[in-house]
PDB file of C-alpha atoms in Angstrom:
ATOM      1  CA  MET A 941       0.000   0.000   0.000  1.00 35.00           C
ATOM      2  CA  MET A 942       1.173   3.497  -0.698  1.00 38.00           C
ATOM      3  CA  THR A 943       0.278   6.920   0.572  1.00 45.00           C
ATOM      4  CA  ALA A 944       1.079   9.487  -2.073  1.00 45.00           C
ATOM      5  CA  VAL A 945       3.439  12.351  -1.511  1.00 49.00           C
ATOM      6  CA  ASP A 946       2.820  13.907  -4.848  1.00 49.00           C
ATOM      7  CA  ALA A 947       2.767  17.043  -6.922  1.00 40.00           C
ATOM      8  CA  THR A 948      -0.642  18.634  -7.105  1.00 40.00           C
ATOM      9  CA  GLN A 949      -2.597  18.360 -10.324  1.00 40.00           C
ATOM     10  CA  ASP A 950      -4.194  21.298 -12.126  1.00 39.00           C
ATOM     11  CA  GLU A 951      -6.904  19.049 -13.547  1.00 47.00           C
ATOM     12  CA  PRO A 952      -9.207  17.126 -11.191  1.00 50.00           C
ATOM     13  CA  PRO A 953      -8.877  13.335 -11.342  1.00 58.00           C
ATOM     14  CA  ARG A 954     -11.241  11.344 -13.548  1.00 86.00           C
ATOM     15  CA  VAL A 955     -13.072   8.371 -12.068  1.00 90.00           C
ATOM     16  CA  TYR A 956     -13.351   5.030 -13.871  1.00 94.00           C
ATOM     17  CA  GLN A 957     -14.441   1.531 -12.917  1.00 94.00           C
ATOM     18  CA  THR A 958     -12.862  -1.873 -13.438  1.00 95.00           C
ATOM     19  CA  ARG A 959     -14.488  -5.274 -13.097  1.00 94.00           C
ATOM     20  CA  TYR A 960     -12.575  -8.327 -11.864  1.00 94.00           C
ATOM     21  CA  GLY A 961     -14.570 -11.531 -11.584  1.00 92.00           C
ATOM     22  CA  GLU A 962     -17.741 -10.691  -9.694  1.00 92.00           C
ATOM     23  CA  ARG A 963     -16.326  -7.516  -8.149  1.00 94.00           C
ATOM     24  CA  THR A 964     -16.086  -3.927  -9.327  1.00 95.00           C
ATOM     25  CA  PHE A 965     -13.943  -1.083  -7.977  1.00 95.00           C
ATOM     26  CA  SER A 966     -13.487   2.575  -8.905  1.00 93.00           C
ATOM     27  CA  TYR A 967     -10.217   4.417  -9.412  1.00 93.00           C
ATOM     28  CA  HIS A 968      -9.117   8.015  -9.852  1.00 89.00           C
ATOM     29  CA  LEU A 969      -6.989   8.674 -12.922  1.00 90.00           C
ATOM     30  CA  CYS A 970      -4.418  11.467 -12.617  1.00 82.00           C
ATOM     31  CA  TYR A 971      -2.312  12.546 -15.578  1.00 79.00           C
ATOM     32  CA  LEU A 972       1.262  13.539 -14.737  1.00 73.00           C
ATOM     33  CA  PRO A 973       3.664  15.829 -16.616  1.00 64.00           C
ATOM     34  CA  GLU A 974       5.255  14.009 -19.538  1.00 59.00           C
ATOM     35  CA  HIS A 975       8.598  12.264 -19.200  1.00 52.00           C
ATOM     36  CA  LYS A 976      10.140   9.718 -21.547  1.00 48.00           C
ATOM     37  CA  LYS A 977      10.513   7.119 -18.768  1.00 55.00           C
ATOM     38  CA  ALA A 978       7.209   7.817 -17.010  1.00 66.00           C
ATOM     39  CA  THR A 979       5.119   4.744 -16.310  1.00 83.00           C
ATOM     40  CA  ILE A 980       1.597   3.947 -15.182  1.00 89.00           C
ATOM     41  CA  ARG A 981       1.533   3.561 -11.397  1.00 87.00           C
ATOM     42  CA  VAL A 982      -1.246   2.349  -9.091  1.00 91.00           C
ATOM     43  CA  HIS A 983      -1.647   3.467  -5.467  1.00 86.00           C
ATOM     44  CA  VAL A 984      -4.131   2.209  -2.883  1.00 87.00           C
ATOM     45  CA  HIS A 985      -4.555   4.854  -0.197  1.00 80.00           C
ATOM     46  CA  PRO A 986      -5.327   4.157   3.474  1.00 72.00           C
ATOM     47  CA  ASN A 987      -8.903   5.391   3.070  1.00 73.00           C
ATOM     48  CA  GLY A 988      -9.527   2.861   0.273  1.00 83.00           C
ATOM     49  CA  MET A 989      -9.211   5.276  -2.635  1.00 84.00           C
ATOM     50  CA  VAL A 990      -7.448   3.804  -5.665  1.00 90.00           C
ATOM     51  CA  GLN A 991      -5.309   6.295  -7.607  1.00 87.00           C
ATOM     52  CA  VAL A 992      -3.725   5.668 -10.997  1.00 90.00           C
ATOM     53  CA  ASP A 993      -0.959   8.003 -12.172  1.00 85.00           C
ATOM     54  CA  ALA A 994      -0.252   7.983 -15.903  1.00 87.00           C
ATOM     55  CA  PRO A 995       1.784  10.026 -18.407  1.00 85.00           C
ATOM     56  CA  GLU A 996      -0.261  12.581 -20.311  1.00 81.00           C
ATOM     57  CA  SER A 997       0.382  10.748 -23.572  1.00 85.00           C
ATOM     58  CA  ALA A 998      -0.768   7.326 -22.341  1.00 90.00           C
ATOM     59  CA  PRO A 999      -3.843   6.095 -24.297  1.00 92.00           C
ATOM     60  CA  LEU A1000      -6.863   5.381 -22.107  1.00 93.00           C
ATOM     61  CA  PRO A1001      -7.148   1.725 -23.278  1.00 94.00           C
ATOM     62  CA  GLU A1002      -3.521   1.181 -22.237  1.00 95.00           C
ATOM     63  CA  ILE A1003      -4.213   2.678 -18.809  1.00 94.00           C
ATOM     64  CA  LYS A1004      -7.313   0.543 -18.319  1.00 95.00           C
ATOM     65  CA  ALA A1005      -5.385  -2.566 -19.327  1.00 96.00           C
ATOM     66  CA  ALA A1006      -2.681  -1.746 -16.772  1.00 95.00           C
ATOM     67  CA  VAL A1007      -5.293  -1.384 -14.047  1.00 96.00           C
ATOM     68  CA  GLN A1008      -6.910  -4.657 -15.091  1.00 96.00           C
ATOM     69  CA  ARG A1009      -3.555  -6.436 -14.726  1.00 95.00           C
ATOM     70  CA  ARG A1010      -3.245  -5.095 -11.166  1.00 95.00           C
ATOM     71  CA  ALA A1011      -6.884  -5.736 -10.248  1.00 96.00           C
ATOM     72  CA  ARG A1012      -6.194  -8.748  -8.044  1.00 95.00           C
ATOM     73  CA  TRP A1013      -3.486  -6.834  -6.167  1.00 95.00           C
ATOM     74  CA  ILE A1014      -5.783  -3.822  -5.749  1.00 95.00           C
ATOM     75  CA  LEU A1015      -8.672  -5.893  -4.402  1.00 95.00           C
ATOM     76  CA  LYS A1016      -6.392  -7.624  -1.896  1.00 93.00           C
ATOM     77  CA  HIS A1017      -5.347  -4.247  -0.493  1.00 90.00           C
ATOM     78  CA  LEU A1018      -8.958  -3.060  -0.373  1.00 91.00           C
ATOM     79  CA  ASP A1019      -9.885  -6.223   1.552  1.00 91.00           C
ATOM     80  CA  ASP A1020      -6.999  -5.643   3.966  1.00 86.00           C
ATOM     81  CA  ILE A1021      -8.174  -2.081   4.617  1.00 80.00           C
ATOM     82  CA  GLU A1022     -11.734  -3.243   5.253  1.00 82.00           C
ATOM     83  CA  GLU A1023     -10.511  -5.923   7.659  1.00 80.00           C
ATOM     84  CA  ARG A1024      -8.372  -3.475   9.638  1.00 72.00           C
ATOM     85  CA  ASN A1025     -11.100  -0.854   9.850  1.00 69.00           C
ATOM     86  CA  ARG A1026     -13.626  -3.426  11.053  1.00 69.00           C
ATOM     87  CA  TYR A1027     -12.042  -3.379  14.492  1.00 63.00           C
ATOM     88  CA  VAL A1028     -11.348   0.339  14.712  1.00 61.00           C
ATOM     89  CA  GLN A1029     -13.182   1.929  17.597  1.00 64.00           C
ATOM     90  CA  PRO A1030     -13.936   5.662  17.660  1.00 66.00           C
ATOM     91  CA  ARG A1031     -12.160   7.731  20.271  1.00 71.00           C
ATOM     92  CA  ALA A1032     -13.968   8.363  23.526  1.00 77.00           C
ATOM     93  CA  TRP A1033     -11.540  11.226  24.343  1.00 83.00           C
ATOM     94  CA  VAL A1034     -11.016  10.012  27.893  1.00 89.00           C
ATOM     95  CA  SER A1035      -7.991   9.449  30.095  1.00 92.00           C
ATOM     96  CA  GLY A1036      -5.894   6.457  29.139  1.00 91.00           C
ATOM     97  CA  GLU A1037      -6.153   6.712  25.373  1.00 90.00           C
ATOM     98  CA  SER A1038      -2.967   6.715  23.312  1.00 88.00           C
ATOM     99  CA  MET A1039      -1.832   9.850  21.465  1.00 92.00           C
ATOM    100  CA  LEU A1040       0.969   9.968  18.879  1.00 93.00           C
ATOM    101  CA  TYR A1041       3.486  12.806  18.673  1.00 96.00           C
ATOM    102  CA  LEU A1042       6.794  12.763  16.764  1.00 96.00           C
ATOM    103  CA  GLY A1043       6.722   8.987  16.540  1.00 93.00           C
ATOM    104  CA  ARG A1044       6.139   8.354  20.237  1.00 93.00           C
ATOM    105  CA  ARG A1045       2.986   7.413  22.088  1.00 92.00           C
ATOM    106  CA  TYR A1046       1.714   9.458  25.003  1.00 95.00           C
ATOM    107  CA  VAL A1047      -1.175   8.807  27.382  1.00 95.00           C
ATOM    108  CA  LEU A1048      -4.114  11.212  27.287  1.00 95.00           C
ATOM    109  CA  LYS A1049      -4.930  12.594  30.729  1.00 96.00           C
ATOM    110  CA  VAL A1050      -8.178  14.569  31.069  1.00 96.00           C
ATOM    111  CA  ILE A1051      -8.338  16.695  34.237  1.00 95.00           C
ATOM    112  CA  ASP A1052     -11.596  18.403  35.166  1.00 93.00           C
ATOM    113  CA  ASP A1053     -10.607  21.582  37.005  1.00 93.00           C
ATOM    114  CA  PRO A1054     -13.571  23.808  38.016  1.00 92.00           C
ATOM    115  CA  SER A1055     -11.190  26.670  38.810  1.00 92.00           C
ATOM    116  CA  GLN A1056      -9.733  26.753  35.286  1.00 91.00           C
ATOM    117  CA  ARG A1057     -12.128  28.307  32.799  1.00 88.00           C
ATOM    118  CA  LYS A1058      -9.815  28.100  29.775  1.00 92.00           C
ATOM    119  CA  VAL A1059      -9.032  24.615  28.487  1.00 95.00           C
ATOM    120  CA  THR A1060      -5.310  23.921  28.175  1.00 96.00           C
ATOM    121  CA  CYS A1061      -3.392  21.111  26.497  1.00 97.00           C
ATOM    122  CA  LYS A1062       0.208  20.402  27.501  1.00 96.00           C
ATOM    123  CA  LEU A1063       2.743  17.612  27.064  1.00 96.00           C
ATOM    124  CA  ILE A1064       4.073  16.770  30.517  1.00 95.00           C
ATOM    125  CA  GLY A1065       6.331  13.772  30.874  1.00 90.00           C
ATOM    126  CA  GLY A1066       4.618  10.840  29.209  1.00 92.00           C
ATOM    127  CA  GLN A1067       1.195  12.443  29.281  1.00 96.00           C
ATOM    128  CA  LEU A1068      -0.775  14.763  27.040  1.00 96.00           C
ATOM    129  CA  ARG A1069      -2.801  16.643  29.635  1.00 96.00           C
ATOM    130  CA  VAL A1070      -6.035  18.423  28.836  1.00 97.00           C
ATOM    131  CA  GLN A1071      -7.215  20.459  31.783  1.00 96.00           C
ATOM    132  CA  GLY A1072     -10.123  22.823  32.350  1.00 95.00           C
ATOM    133  CA  LYS A1073     -13.688  23.383  33.443  1.00 92.00           C
ATOM    134  CA  GLU A1074     -16.662  21.436  32.023  1.00 89.00           C
ATOM    135  CA  LEU A1075     -14.617  19.323  29.633  1.00 92.00           C
ATOM    136  CA  SER A1076     -17.024  18.137  26.978  1.00 92.00           C
ATOM    137  CA  THR A1077     -15.833  15.854  24.181  1.00 92.00           C
ATOM    138  CA  GLU A1078     -15.978  18.788  21.803  1.00 92.00           C
ATOM    139  CA  ARG A1079     -13.805  20.987  24.016  1.00 93.00           C
ATOM    140  CA  ILE A1080     -11.246  18.220  24.511  1.00 94.00           C
ATOM    141  CA  GLN A1081     -11.034  17.570  20.762  1.00 91.00           C
ATOM    142  CA  LYS A1082     -10.666  21.272  20.006  1.00 93.00           C
ATOM    143  CA  ALA A1083      -7.859  21.712  22.543  1.00 95.00           C
ATOM    144  CA  ILE A1084      -5.927  18.692  21.258  1.00 94.00           C
ATOM    145  CA  ARG A1085      -6.431  19.683  17.642  1.00 91.00           C
ATOM    146  CA  GLN A1086      -5.038  23.149  18.333  1.00 95.00           C
ATOM    147  CA  TRP A1087      -2.119  21.703  20.289  1.00 97.00           C
ATOM    148  CA  TYR A1088      -1.182  19.457  17.367  1.00 96.00           C
ATOM    149  CA  ARG A1089      -1.408  22.310  14.892  1.00 96.00           C
ATOM    150  CA  ASP A1090       0.704  24.613  17.059  1.00 97.00           C
ATOM    151  CA  ARG A1091       3.360  21.931  17.411  1.00 97.00           C
ATOM    152  CA  ALA A1092       3.231  21.209  13.661  1.00 97.00           C
ATOM    153  CA  VAL A1093       3.795  24.850  12.730  1.00 97.00           C
ATOM    154  CA  ASP A1094       6.849  25.033  14.975  1.00 97.00           C
ATOM    155  CA  VAL A1095       8.367  21.670  13.996  1.00 98.00           C
ATOM    156  CA  PHE A1096       7.714  21.960  10.249  1.00 98.00           C
ATOM    157  CA  GLN A1097       9.180  25.463  10.107  1.00 97.00           C
ATOM    158  CA  ARG A1098      12.319  24.465  12.008  1.00 97.00           C
ATOM    159  CA  ARG A1099      12.876  21.314   9.937  1.00 97.00           C
ATOM    160  CA  LEU A1100      12.326  23.251   6.720  1.00 97.00           C
ATOM    161  CA  MET A1101      14.895  25.860   7.749  1.00 96.00           C
ATOM    162  CA  MET A1102      17.438  23.143   8.525  1.00 96.00           C
ATOM    163  CA  MET A1103      16.807  21.344   5.236  1.00 95.00           C
ATOM    164  CA  VAL A1104      16.913  24.471   3.075  1.00 95.00           C
ATOM    165  CA  GLU A1105      20.460  25.090   4.315  1.00 95.00           C
ATOM    166  CA  THR A1106      21.583  21.698   2.963  1.00 95.00           C
ATOM    167  CA  LEU A1107      20.070  21.933  -0.532  1.00 96.00           C
ATOM    168  CA  PRO A1108      21.932  23.818  -3.279  1.00 95.00           C
ATOM    169  CA  TRP A1109      18.772  24.989  -5.085  1.00 95.00           C
ATOM    170  CA  THR A1110      17.065  26.598  -2.070  1.00 92.00           C
ATOM    171  CA  LYS A1111      18.014  29.886  -0.443  1.00 91.00           C
ATOM    172  CA  THR A1112      14.959  30.539   1.713  1.00 93.00           C
ATOM    173  CA  VAL A1113      12.060  28.534   3.096  1.00 94.00           C
ATOM    174  CA  PRO A1114       9.326  28.392   0.427  1.00 93.00           C
ATOM    175  CA  ASP A1115       5.782  29.467   1.120  1.00 93.00           C
ATOM    176  CA  TRP A1116       4.020  26.660   2.937  1.00 96.00           C
ATOM    177  CA  ARG A1117       0.855  25.977   4.855  1.00 95.00           C
ATOM    178  CA  MET A1118      -1.011  23.072   6.391  1.00 95.00           C
ATOM    179  CA  ILE A1119      -4.110  21.467   4.963  1.00 92.00           C
ATOM    180  CA  ASP A1120      -5.875  18.292   6.030  1.00 87.00           C
ATOM    181  CA  MET A1121      -5.368  15.579   3.413  1.00 83.00           C
ATOM    182  CA  GLN A1122      -6.626  12.005   3.606  1.00 77.00           C
ATOM    183  CA  THR A1123      -4.383  10.544   0.925  1.00 76.00           C
ATOM    184  CA  GLN A1124      -1.224  12.659   0.913  1.00 85.00           C
ATOM    185  CA  TRP A1125       1.481  13.617   3.367  1.00 92.00           C
ATOM    186  CA  GLY A1126       2.274  16.699   1.337  1.00 92.00           C
ATOM    187  CA  SER A1127       2.186  18.314  -2.090  1.00 90.00           C
ATOM    188  CA  CYS A1128       3.888  21.025  -4.096  1.00 90.00           C
ATOM    189  CA  SER A1129       2.113  23.265  -6.573  1.00 86.00           C
ATOM    190  CA  PRO A1130       3.627  24.230  -9.955  1.00 81.00           C
ATOM    191  CA  GLU A1131       4.196  27.684  -8.460  1.00 85.00           C
ATOM    192  CA  GLY A1132       6.311  26.195  -5.655  1.00 87.00           C
ATOM    193  CA  ALA A1133       3.873  26.449  -2.731  1.00 89.00           C
ATOM    194  CA  VAL A1134       4.230  23.539  -0.316  1.00 94.00           C
ATOM    195  CA  LEU A1135       1.235  21.986   1.443  1.00 94.00           C
ATOM    196  CA  LEU A1136       1.757  19.742   4.469  1.00 96.00           C
ATOM    197  CA  ASN A1137      -0.630  17.413   6.237  1.00 94.00           C
ATOM    198  CA  PRO A1138      -0.903  18.341   9.952  1.00 95.00           C
ATOM    199  CA  HIS A1139      -1.200  14.625  10.800  1.00 93.00           C
ATOM    200  CA  LEU A1140       2.475  14.328   9.830  1.00 95.00           C
ATOM    201  CA  ILE A1141       3.396  15.793  13.224  1.00 96.00           C
ATOM    202  CA  LYS A1142       2.549  12.380  14.683  1.00 95.00           C
ATOM    203  CA  ALA A1143       5.367  10.710  12.710  1.00 95.00           C
ATOM    204  CA  ASN A1144       9.037  10.719  13.723  1.00 96.00           C
ATOM    205  CA  THR A1145      11.328  13.532  12.595  1.00 97.00           C
ATOM    206  CA  ARG A1146      13.090  11.414   9.970  1.00 97.00           C
ATOM    207  CA  ALA A1147       9.747  10.729   8.303  1.00 96.00           C
ATOM    208  CA  ILE A1148       8.907  14.437   8.469  1.00 97.00           C
ATOM    209  CA  ASP A1149      12.268  15.248   6.880  1.00 98.00           C
ATOM    210  CA  TYR A1150      11.569  12.766   4.079  1.00 97.00           C
ATOM    211  CA  VAL A1151       8.258  14.443   3.217  1.00 97.00           C
ATOM    212  CA  LEU A1152       9.842  17.893   3.348  1.00 97.00           C
ATOM    213  CA  LEU A1153      12.713  16.779   1.113  1.00 97.00           C
ATOM    214  CA  HIS A1154      10.270  15.164  -1.311  1.00 95.00           C
ATOM    215  CA  GLU A1155       8.375  18.419  -1.727  1.00 96.00           C
ATOM    216  CA  LEU A1156      11.517  20.559  -1.920  1.00 96.00           C
ATOM    217  CA  CYS A1157      12.847  18.303  -4.687  1.00 95.00           C
ATOM    218  CA  HIS A1158       9.683  19.130  -6.633  1.00 93.00           C
ATOM    219  CA  LEU A1159      10.875  22.748  -6.771  1.00 93.00           C
ATOM    220  CA  VAL A1160      13.402  21.658  -9.395  1.00 92.00           C
ATOM    221  CA  GLU A1161      11.814  18.447 -10.708  1.00 90.00           C
ATOM    222  CA  HIS A1162       8.043  18.828 -10.662  1.00 84.00           C
ATOM    223  CA  ASN A1163       7.469  15.207 -11.599  1.00 82.00           C
ATOM    224  CA  HIS A1164       8.662  11.768 -10.566  1.00 81.00           C
ATOM    225  CA  SER A1165      11.375  11.423 -13.159  1.00 81.00           C
ATOM    226  CA  PRO A1166      14.689   9.601 -12.658  1.00 84.00           C
ATOM    227  CA  ARG A1167      16.260  13.012 -11.965  1.00 89.00           C
ATOM    228  CA  PHE A1168      13.768  13.560  -9.152  1.00 91.00           C
ATOM    229  CA  TYR A1169      14.595  10.226  -7.498  1.00 90.00           C
ATOM    230  CA  ALA A1170      18.303  10.896  -7.980  1.00 93.00           C
ATOM    231  CA  LEU A1171      17.893  14.000  -5.818  1.00 95.00           C
ATOM    232  CA  LEU A1172      16.167  11.969  -3.112  1.00 94.00           C
ATOM    233  CA  ASP A1173      18.944   9.379  -3.259  1.00 94.00           C
ATOM    234  CA  ARG A1174      21.601  12.055  -2.981  1.00 96.00           C
ATOM    235  CA  PHE A1175      20.203  13.878   0.034  1.00 97.00           C
ATOM    236  CA  MET A1176      18.526  10.966   1.848  1.00 96.00           C
ATOM    237  CA  PRO A1177      19.945   7.634   0.688  1.00 95.00           C
ATOM    238  CA  GLU A1178      17.641   5.675   3.002  1.00 95.00           C
ATOM    239  CA  TRP A1179      14.453   7.449   1.905  1.00 94.00           C
ATOM    240  CA  ARG A1180      12.821   4.257   0.624  1.00 90.00           C
ATOM    241  CA  SER A1181      12.888   2.556   4.021  1.00 92.00           C
ATOM    242  CA  VAL A1182      11.720   5.764   5.720  1.00 93.00           C
ATOM    243  CA  LYS A1183       8.839   6.067   3.272  1.00 89.00           C
ATOM    244  CA  GLU A1184       7.898   2.410   3.654  1.00 84.00           C
ATOM    245  CA  ARG A1185       7.694   2.733   7.422  1.00 88.00           C
ATOM    246  CA  LEU A1186       5.714   5.984   7.222  1.00 89.00           C
ATOM    247  CA  ASP A1187       3.229   4.569   4.724  1.00 82.00           C
ATOM    248  CA  GLY A1188       2.884   1.471   6.886  1.00 78.00           C
ATOM    249  CA  GLN A1189       1.681   3.690   9.737  1.00 82.00           C
ATOM    250  CA  ALA A1190      -0.770   5.610   7.567  1.00 80.00           C
ATOM    251  CA  GLU A1191      -3.910   3.950   8.939  1.00 73.00           C
ATOM    252  CA  VAL A1192      -2.935   4.797  12.505  1.00 78.00           C
ATOM    253  CA  ILE A1193      -1.708   8.307  11.748  1.00 82.00           C
ATOM    254  CA  MET A1194      -4.248   9.458   9.150  1.00 70.00           C
ATOM    255  CA  VAL A1195      -7.260   7.162   9.213  1.00 51.00           C
ATOM    256  CA  GLY A1196      -7.537   4.988  12.318  1.00 42.00           C
ATOM    257  CA  VAL A1197      -9.038   5.928  15.660  1.00 42.00           C
ATOM    258  CA  GLU A1198      -7.716   9.461  15.243  1.00 43.00           C
ATOM    259  CA  LYS A1199      -9.316  10.024  11.833  1.00 41.00           C
ATOM    260  CA  GLN A1200     -11.677  12.792  12.984  1.00 39.00           C
ATOM    261  CA  LEU A1201      -9.021  14.880  14.715  1.00 40.00           C
ATOM    262  CA  PHE A1202      -8.339  17.205  11.775  1.00 41.00           C
ATOM    263  CA  GLY A1203     -11.670  16.711  10.052  1.00 37.00           C
ATOM    264  CA  SER A1204     -13.584  19.578   8.566  1.00 32.00           C
TER     265      SER A1204
END
């Protein structure tokens, strides 16, 4: 399974269907900038969305045939996602629940304090403490959501500044902002604006650095050409193992019991 860290597309994806045996599934087709070695790639995202990336010049029948050849593989991943989500329980937002931050798990501690009107959220030792008066589920969620976003702004900015200093094609930190994404860790627009998923703050710093490097490489190679991957190899030789581990945690970080944390 893969979670895309991809360049944004100007054109919205087109949706098609494929039949395999008695089953049918839909997929989103995204055309990528042309490159002589570009190939048709299939991704199954943690939320069950199937995405097919193809060169702009690829004929539609060729794309459909490629999807058909991967149909069995796609359906297996969709079945795995359904099986995992079957046992996912929604958060109760009570003391004792596990909270991820920078790759480590912390215990949620909810403290009802009648003397404290404003709800606060702080990381103290091994606990993420939410404290205040009349702590409804909504108020607890809001406080934690804001805490994550505040931490993400600080960590992402600092890691970006450190990385920019190591790359020969960057002089300053590019414009960036956070946006909730269910299928991507980050993206980079053709104009060079970087978007980052706030859920990424739950991953370890090496995974965060990988996503940042991926997007910064798109400033010079706005595609997934061999030149793009050569840049990744040069500045993070172990990026494949980092990506594999990050994508393997996608359900927990982006979809699992915490899936409503950054919801709209």
